[in-house]
């Protein structure tokens, strides 16, 4: 069942979203060559705790087959697409880093992810390709957000996201996509990252979706799970990017709830 949120509930989700965005800002600011992923996870934990919110991912268990998720963030480097566990790996020059984070504030959830480069890769061609991959992932998300208007259908959003990724020649992680979000991180409906316009449920004011394109540079959709039971890695070991926002469908159009509370000066 799809639950629509009231304007008061969306206001609380906006607060959860801003806390999530602030945590991601702090992680991005702290990310540098030599910094370990577990140190970045601690930065996010601190921002969430000081905002009197709770980490959404820590202890999360989609099914009993999973071990409880051990981090506040997922940090996925280079050929890791999503759900990388922030461990003792230290960032290297030119790493492509995707950070996913969620916070719960007064019972309501925010979920967002960013992708960025750290330091200078020794091969400028790698940097050029990574920048294009990140820019296209952002464009795919922007297209999905723009399609999330009342009266449109879920297939319009899915198509908008997938079309941007596919037409640039990238792969889309098979069987993965966005989701409804509210009191729970994962609610109905599932939002595929590829779809047919005019199909699927109709979008109404109060529907809140996490939209999250995951693009694979090598152009294939195949991925494998690491022995840690969480990290999903491209099968061809090409690099991947993942960018996510929590978005409310409102009568006035889409509203991004995971907007940064700070101006984005000097970031990018
Ligand atoms: N944005 C991710 C998702 O929707 C967050 C889940 S991470 C987990 O799948 F570790 F909590 F599973
Ligand atoms: Co999500």
Tab-separated table of C-alpha atoms and ligand atoms in Angstrom:
chain	number	residue	atom	x	y	z
A	1	UNK	CA	0.000	0.000	0.000
A	2	UNK	CA	1.235	3.461	-0.876
A	3	UNK	CA	0.893	5.944	1.989
A	4	UNK	CA	0.561	9.622	1.169
A	5	UNK	CA	2.092	12.078	3.644
A	6	UNK	CA	0.393	15.192	5.008
A	7	UNK	CA	2.086	18.606	4.716
A	8	UNK	CA	3.008	18.396	8.445
A	9	UNK	CA	4.612	15.010	7.888
A	10	UNK	CA	6.492	16.327	4.861
A	11	UNK	CA	7.760	19.198	7.032
A	12	UNK	CA	9.302	16.636	9.421
A	13	UNK	CA	10.750	14.716	6.474
A	14	UNK	CA	12.289	17.996	5.270
A	15	UNK	CA	14.078	18.240	8.622
A	16	UNK	CA	15.259	14.632	8.393
A	17	UNK	CA	16.377	15.391	4.847
A	18	UNK	CA	18.377	18.449	5.864
A	19	UNK	CA	20.142	16.515	8.607
A	20	UNK	CA	20.978	13.797	6.077
A	21	UNK	CA	22.313	16.409	3.638
A	22	UNK	CA	24.372	18.074	6.385
A	23	UNK	CA	25.937	14.704	7.234
A	24	UNK	CA	26.826	14.176	3.567
A	25	UNK	CA	28.300	17.699	3.338
A	26	UNK	CA	30.494	17.006	6.357
A	27	UNK	CA	31.667	13.682	4.905
A	28	UNK	CA	32.503	15.308	1.591
A	29	UNK	CA	34.414	18.093	3.335
A	30	UNK	CA	36.375	15.540	5.389
A	31	UNK	CA	37.145	13.242	2.448
A	32	UNK	CA	40.795	13.520	1.333
A	33	UNK	CA	43.638	11.279	0.249
A	34	UNK	CA	44.722	9.123	3.209
A	35	UNK	CA	41.458	9.463	5.155
A	36	UNK	CA	39.913	6.103	6.107
A	37	UNK	CA	36.286	5.275	5.316
A	38	UNK	CA	35.547	4.441	8.962
A	39	UNK	CA	36.700	7.965	9.863
A	40	UNK	CA	34.217	9.390	7.357
A	41	UNK	CA	31.465	7.212	8.824
A	42	UNK	CA	32.220	8.688	12.254
A	43	UNK	CA	31.865	12.203	10.808
A	44	UNK	CA	28.347	11.374	9.579
A	45	UNK	CA	27.453	9.729	12.906
A	46	UNK	CA	28.495	12.879	14.770
A	47	UNK	CA	26.403	15.218	12.589
A	48	UNK	CA	23.313	13.003	12.954
A	49	UNK	CA	23.727	12.604	16.731
A	50	UNK	CA	24.259	16.333	17.299
A	51	UNK	CA	21.033	17.046	15.369
A	52	UNK	CA	19.168	14.726	17.763
A	53	UNK	CA	18.406	12.344	14.939
A	54	UNK	CA	19.157	8.642	14.514
A	55	UNK	CA	21.131	6.890	11.814
A	56	UNK	CA	18.752	5.116	9.448
A	57	UNK	CA	21.139	2.478	8.097
A	58	UNK	CA	22.886	1.250	11.275
A	59	UNK	CA	21.518	-2.200	12.154
A	60	UNK	CA	19.274	-2.291	9.086
A	61	UNK	CA	18.367	-5.808	7.961
A	62	UNK	CA	16.264	-6.146	4.796
A	63	UNK	CA	15.664	-9.875	5.429
A	64	UNK	CA	16.878	-12.307	8.122
A	65	UNK	CA	19.420	-13.579	5.537
A	66	UNK	CA	21.348	-10.322	5.978
A	67	UNK	CA	23.646	-9.430	8.833
A	68	UNK	CA	22.630	-6.104	10.439
A	69	UNK	CA	24.213	-3.235	8.457
A	70	UNK	CA	27.293	-2.113	10.427
A	71	UNK	CA	27.616	1.550	9.318
A	72	UNK	CA	25.903	4.937	9.483
A	73	UNK	CA	26.838	5.471	5.831
A	74	UNK	CA	27.463	3.268	2.841
A	75	UNK	CA	30.715	4.300	1.146
A	76	UNK	CA	31.297	2.727	-2.249
A	77	UNK	CA	34.661	3.395	-3.929
A	78	UNK	CA	35.469	3.037	-7.671
A	79	UNK	CA	33.938	-0.259	-8.902
A	80	UNK	CA	31.724	-0.563	-5.808
A	81	UNK	CA	28.284	0.725	-6.837
A	82	UNK	CA	26.334	0.815	-3.560
A	83	UNK	CA	26.244	-0.575	-0.008
A	84	UNK	CA	30.014	-0.437	0.539
A	85	UNK	CA	30.807	-0.904	4.238
A	86	UNK	CA	32.999	1.947	5.566
A	87	UNK	CA	36.039	0.036	6.823
A	88	UNK	CA	39.763	0.704	7.185
A	89	UNK	CA	40.448	1.474	3.504
A	90	UNK	CA	42.268	4.825	3.124
A	91	UNK	CA	41.306	6.993	0.145
A	92	UNK	CA	43.759	7.158	-2.761
A	93	UNK	CA	44.307	9.912	-5.319
A	94	UNK	CA	41.529	9.942	-7.901
A	95	UNK	CA	39.143	7.628	-6.069
A	96	UNK	CA	35.501	7.928	-7.134
A	97	UNK	CA	33.530	7.887	-3.888
A	98	UNK	CA	29.778	7.411	-3.476
A	99	UNK	CA	28.434	8.120	0.000
A	100	UNK	CA	24.877	7.139	0.920
A	101	UNK	CA	23.396	8.261	4.234
A	102	UNK	CA	20.072	8.303	6.016
A	103	UNK	CA	18.690	9.883	9.171
A	104	UNK	CA	15.465	9.485	11.122
A	105	UNK	CA	14.130	12.578	12.879
A	106	UNK	CA	11.053	12.400	15.115
A	107	UNK	CA	10.132	9.153	13.386
A	108	UNK	CA	10.549	10.374	9.788
A	109	UNK	CA	13.269	9.365	7.339
A	110	UNK	CA	15.618	11.065	4.905
A	111	UNK	CA	17.825	9.142	2.437
A	112	UNK	CA	20.381	10.689	0.052
A	113	UNK	CA	23.659	9.938	-1.689
A	114	UNK	CA	26.437	11.872	-3.404
A	115	UNK	CA	29.314	10.879	-5.713
A	116	UNK	CA	32.568	12.844	-5.935
A	117	UNK	CA	36.280	12.512	-6.714
A	118	UNK	CA	39.076	12.679	-4.164
A	119	UNK	CA	42.488	14.128	-5.079
A	120	UNK	CA	44.013	13.827	-8.533
A	121	UNK	CA	44.119	10.534	-10.410
A	122	UNK	CA	47.537	10.029	-12.073
A	123	UNK	CA	45.756	9.510	-15.410
A	124	UNK	CA	43.799	12.634	-16.467
A	125	UNK	CA	41.740	10.514	-18.845
A	126	UNK	CA	40.330	8.586	-15.866
A	127	UNK	CA	39.352	11.878	-14.228
A	128	UNK	CA	37.694	13.077	-17.430
A	129	UNK	CA	35.632	9.870	-17.666
A	130	UNK	CA	34.706	9.942	-13.975
A	131	UNK	CA	33.504	13.527	-14.215
A	132	UNK	CA	31.278	12.611	-17.167
A	133	UNK	CA	29.872	9.598	-15.283
A	134	UNK	CA	29.068	11.706	-12.212
A	135	UNK	CA	27.536	14.502	-14.318
A	136	UNK	CA	25.306	12.029	-16.164
A	137	UNK	CA	24.212	10.387	-12.891
A	138	UNK	CA	23.253	13.834	-11.599
A	139	UNK	CA	21.409	14.567	-14.874
A	140	UNK	CA	19.521	11.260	-14.579
A	141	UNK	CA	18.449	12.154	-11.038
A	142	UNK	CA	17.460	15.677	-12.118
A	143	UNK	CA	15.353	14.222	-14.944
A	144	UNK	CA	13.639	11.849	-12.516
A	145	UNK	CA	12.909	14.698	-10.096
A	146	UNK	CA	11.510	16.875	-12.891
A	147	UNK	CA	9.164	14.028	-13.914
A	148	UNK	CA	7.808	13.621	-10.349
A	149	UNK	CA	4.797	15.887	-10.826
A	150	UNK	CA	1.184	15.194	-9.761
A	151	UNK	CA	-0.719	13.342	-12.466
A	152	UNK	CA	2.380	11.734	-13.997
A	153	UNK	CA	2.961	8.008	-13.562
A	154	UNK	CA	5.768	6.076	-11.932
A	155	UNK	CA	6.859	4.840	-15.370
A	156	UNK	CA	7.464	8.458	-16.428
A	157	UNK	CA	9.935	8.914	-13.562
A	158	UNK	CA	11.642	5.569	-14.226
A	159	UNK	CA	11.862	6.301	-17.936
A	160	UNK	CA	13.293	9.789	-17.352
A	161	UNK	CA	16.077	8.369	-15.154
A	162	UNK	CA	16.918	5.417	-17.391
A	163	UNK	CA	16.817	7.321	-20.642
A	164	UNK	CA	19.557	9.718	-19.481
A	165	UNK	CA	21.815	6.857	-18.370
A	166	UNK	CA	21.222	4.598	-21.365
A	167	UNK	CA	21.580	7.308	-24.004
A	168	UNK	CA	25.028	8.120	-22.568
A	169	UNK	CA	25.955	4.434	-22.982
A	170	UNK	CA	26.133	3.574	-19.285
A	171	UNK	CA	24.868	0.453	-17.560
A	172	UNK	CA	22.180	0.631	-14.877
A	173	UNK	CA	22.499	-1.660	-11.924
A	174	UNK	CA	20.030	-4.440	-12.747
A	175	UNK	CA	17.036	-4.834	-10.383
A	176	UNK	CA	17.969	-1.840	-8.261
A	177	UNK	CA	16.222	1.473	-7.953
A	178	UNK	CA	14.554	3.917	-5.649
A	179	UNK	CA	11.672	3.490	-3.229
A	180	UNK	CA	8.885	5.092	-1.323
A	181	UNK	CA	10.069	6.501	2.008
A	182	UNK	CA	8.410	7.796	5.162
A	183	UNK	CA	8.449	6.329	8.654
A	184	UNK	CA	10.337	3.421	7.067
A	185	UNK	CA	13.352	3.794	4.799
A	186	UNK	CA	11.908	1.387	2.241
A	187	UNK	CA	8.190	1.752	1.544
A	188	UNK	CA	6.034	1.094	-1.510
A	189	UNK	CA	6.371	1.733	-4.360
A	190	UNK	CA	9.649	0.390	-5.738
A	191	UNK	CA	10.940	2.922	-8.287
A	192	UNK	CA	12.819	1.205	-11.124
A	193	UNK	CA	15.640	3.146	-12.775
A	194	UNK	CA	14.206	2.314	-16.180
A	195	UNK	CA	10.617	2.153	-17.356
A	196	UNK	CA	7.854	2.882	-19.793
A	197	UNK	CA	6.213	6.302	-19.926
A	198	UNK	CA	2.510	6.335	-19.098
A	199	UNK	CA	2.690	3.100	-17.064
A	200	UNK	CA	2.483	2.442	-13.359
A	201	UNK	CA	0.809	4.146	-10.426
A	202	UNK	CA	-0.269	7.747	-10.730
A	203	UNK	CA	1.715	10.259	-8.663
A	204	UNK	CA	-0.334	12.279	-6.174
A	205	UNK	CA	0.570	15.111	-3.802
A	206	UNK	CA	1.929	13.557	-0.589
A	207	UNK	CA	3.809	10.732	-2.313
A	208	UNK	CA	7.454	10.776	-1.170
A	209	UNK	CA	10.080	8.872	-3.154
A	210	UNK	CA	13.800	8.280	-2.849
A	211	UNK	CA	15.178	8.462	-6.398
A	212	UNK	CA	18.616	6.947	-6.887
A	213	UNK	CA	20.239	6.346	-10.271
A	214	UNK	CA	23.267	3.998	-10.139
A	215	UNK	CA	25.241	4.199	-13.384
A	216	UNK	CA	28.008	1.836	-14.493
A	217	UNK	CA	30.736	3.271	-16.744
A	218	UNK	CA	31.403	0.005	-18.592
A	219	UNK	CA	27.887	-0.072	-20.050
A	220	UNK	CA	26.803	-3.440	-18.630
A	221	UNK	CA	24.231	-4.011	-15.881
A	222	UNK	CA	25.985	-6.924	-14.174
A	223	UNK	CA	27.246	-6.776	-10.612
A	224	UNK	CA	28.376	-9.117	-7.844
A	225	UNK	CA	28.162	-9.086	-4.065
A	226	UNK	CA	31.375	-9.047	-2.034
A	227	UNK	CA	31.972	-11.747	0.604
A	228	UNK	CA	31.002	-9.110	3.223
A	229	UNK	CA	27.382	-9.728	2.167
A	230	UNK	CA	26.712	-6.056	1.401
A	231	UNK	CA	29.043	-4.358	-1.083
A	232	UNK	CA	27.745	-4.533	-4.672
A	233	UNK	CA	30.516	-4.257	-7.257
A	234	UNK	CA	30.422	-3.990	-11.059
A	235	UNK	CA	31.216	-7.334	-12.689
A	236	UNK	CA	33.420	-5.653	-15.320
A	237	UNK	CA	35.200	-3.665	-12.552
A	238	UNK	CA	34.423	-0.404	-14.318
A	239	UNK	CA	33.576	2.519	-12.064
A	240	UNK	CA	30.096	3.462	-10.930
A	241	UNK	CA	28.304	6.507	-9.527
A	242	UNK	CA	25.227	6.768	-7.282
A	243	UNK	CA	23.351	9.965	-6.454
A	244	UNK	CA	20.108	10.060	-4.466
A	245	UNK	CA	17.550	12.521	-3.160
A	246	UNK	CA	14.349	12.137	-1.174
A	247	UNK	CA	11.648	13.945	-3.174
A	248	UNK	CA	8.054	14.871	-2.269
A	249	UNK	CA	5.381	15.131	-4.945
A	250	UNK	CA	3.410	18.285	-4.069
A	251	UNK	CA	0.604	20.213	-5.747
A	252	UNK	CA	3.269	22.779	-6.719
A	253	UNK	CA	5.541	20.121	-8.241
A	254	UNK	CA	8.475	18.092	-6.918
A	255	UNK	CA	10.222	19.242	-3.734
A	256	UNK	CA	13.686	17.889	-2.904
A	257	UNK	CA	13.646	17.206	0.853
A	258	UNK	CA	17.348	16.318	1.184
A	259	UNK	CA	18.642	19.782	0.334
A	260	UNK	CA	21.796	20.953	2.013
A	261	UNK	CA	21.196	23.572	4.741
A	262	UNK	CA	24.532	25.214	3.764
A	263	UNK	CA	25.259	27.000	0.474
A	264	UNK	CA	27.214	24.739	-1.908
A	265	UNK	CA	30.062	27.246	-2.410
A	266	UNK	CA	33.300	25.626	-3.467
A	267	UNK	CA	31.843	22.165	-3.620
A	268	UNK	CA	31.902	20.039	-6.717
B	1	LIG	N1	19.909	4.301	-0.193
B	1	LIG	C1	20.098	2.921	0.163
B	1	LIG	C2	18.928	2.100	-0.321
B	1	LIG	O1	17.875	2.645	-0.499
B	1	LIG	C3	20.273	2.786	1.608
B	1	LIG	C4	20.274	1.381	2.155
B	1	LIG	S1	21.729	1.103	2.916
B	1	LIG	C5	21.508	-0.073	4.080
B	1	LIG	O2	19.074	0.907	-0.588
B	1	LIG	F1	22.652	-0.372	4.440
B	1	LIG	F2	20.836	0.424	5.055
B	1	LIG	F3	20.866	-1.096	3.567
B	2	LIG	CO1	17.576	4.788	-0.908
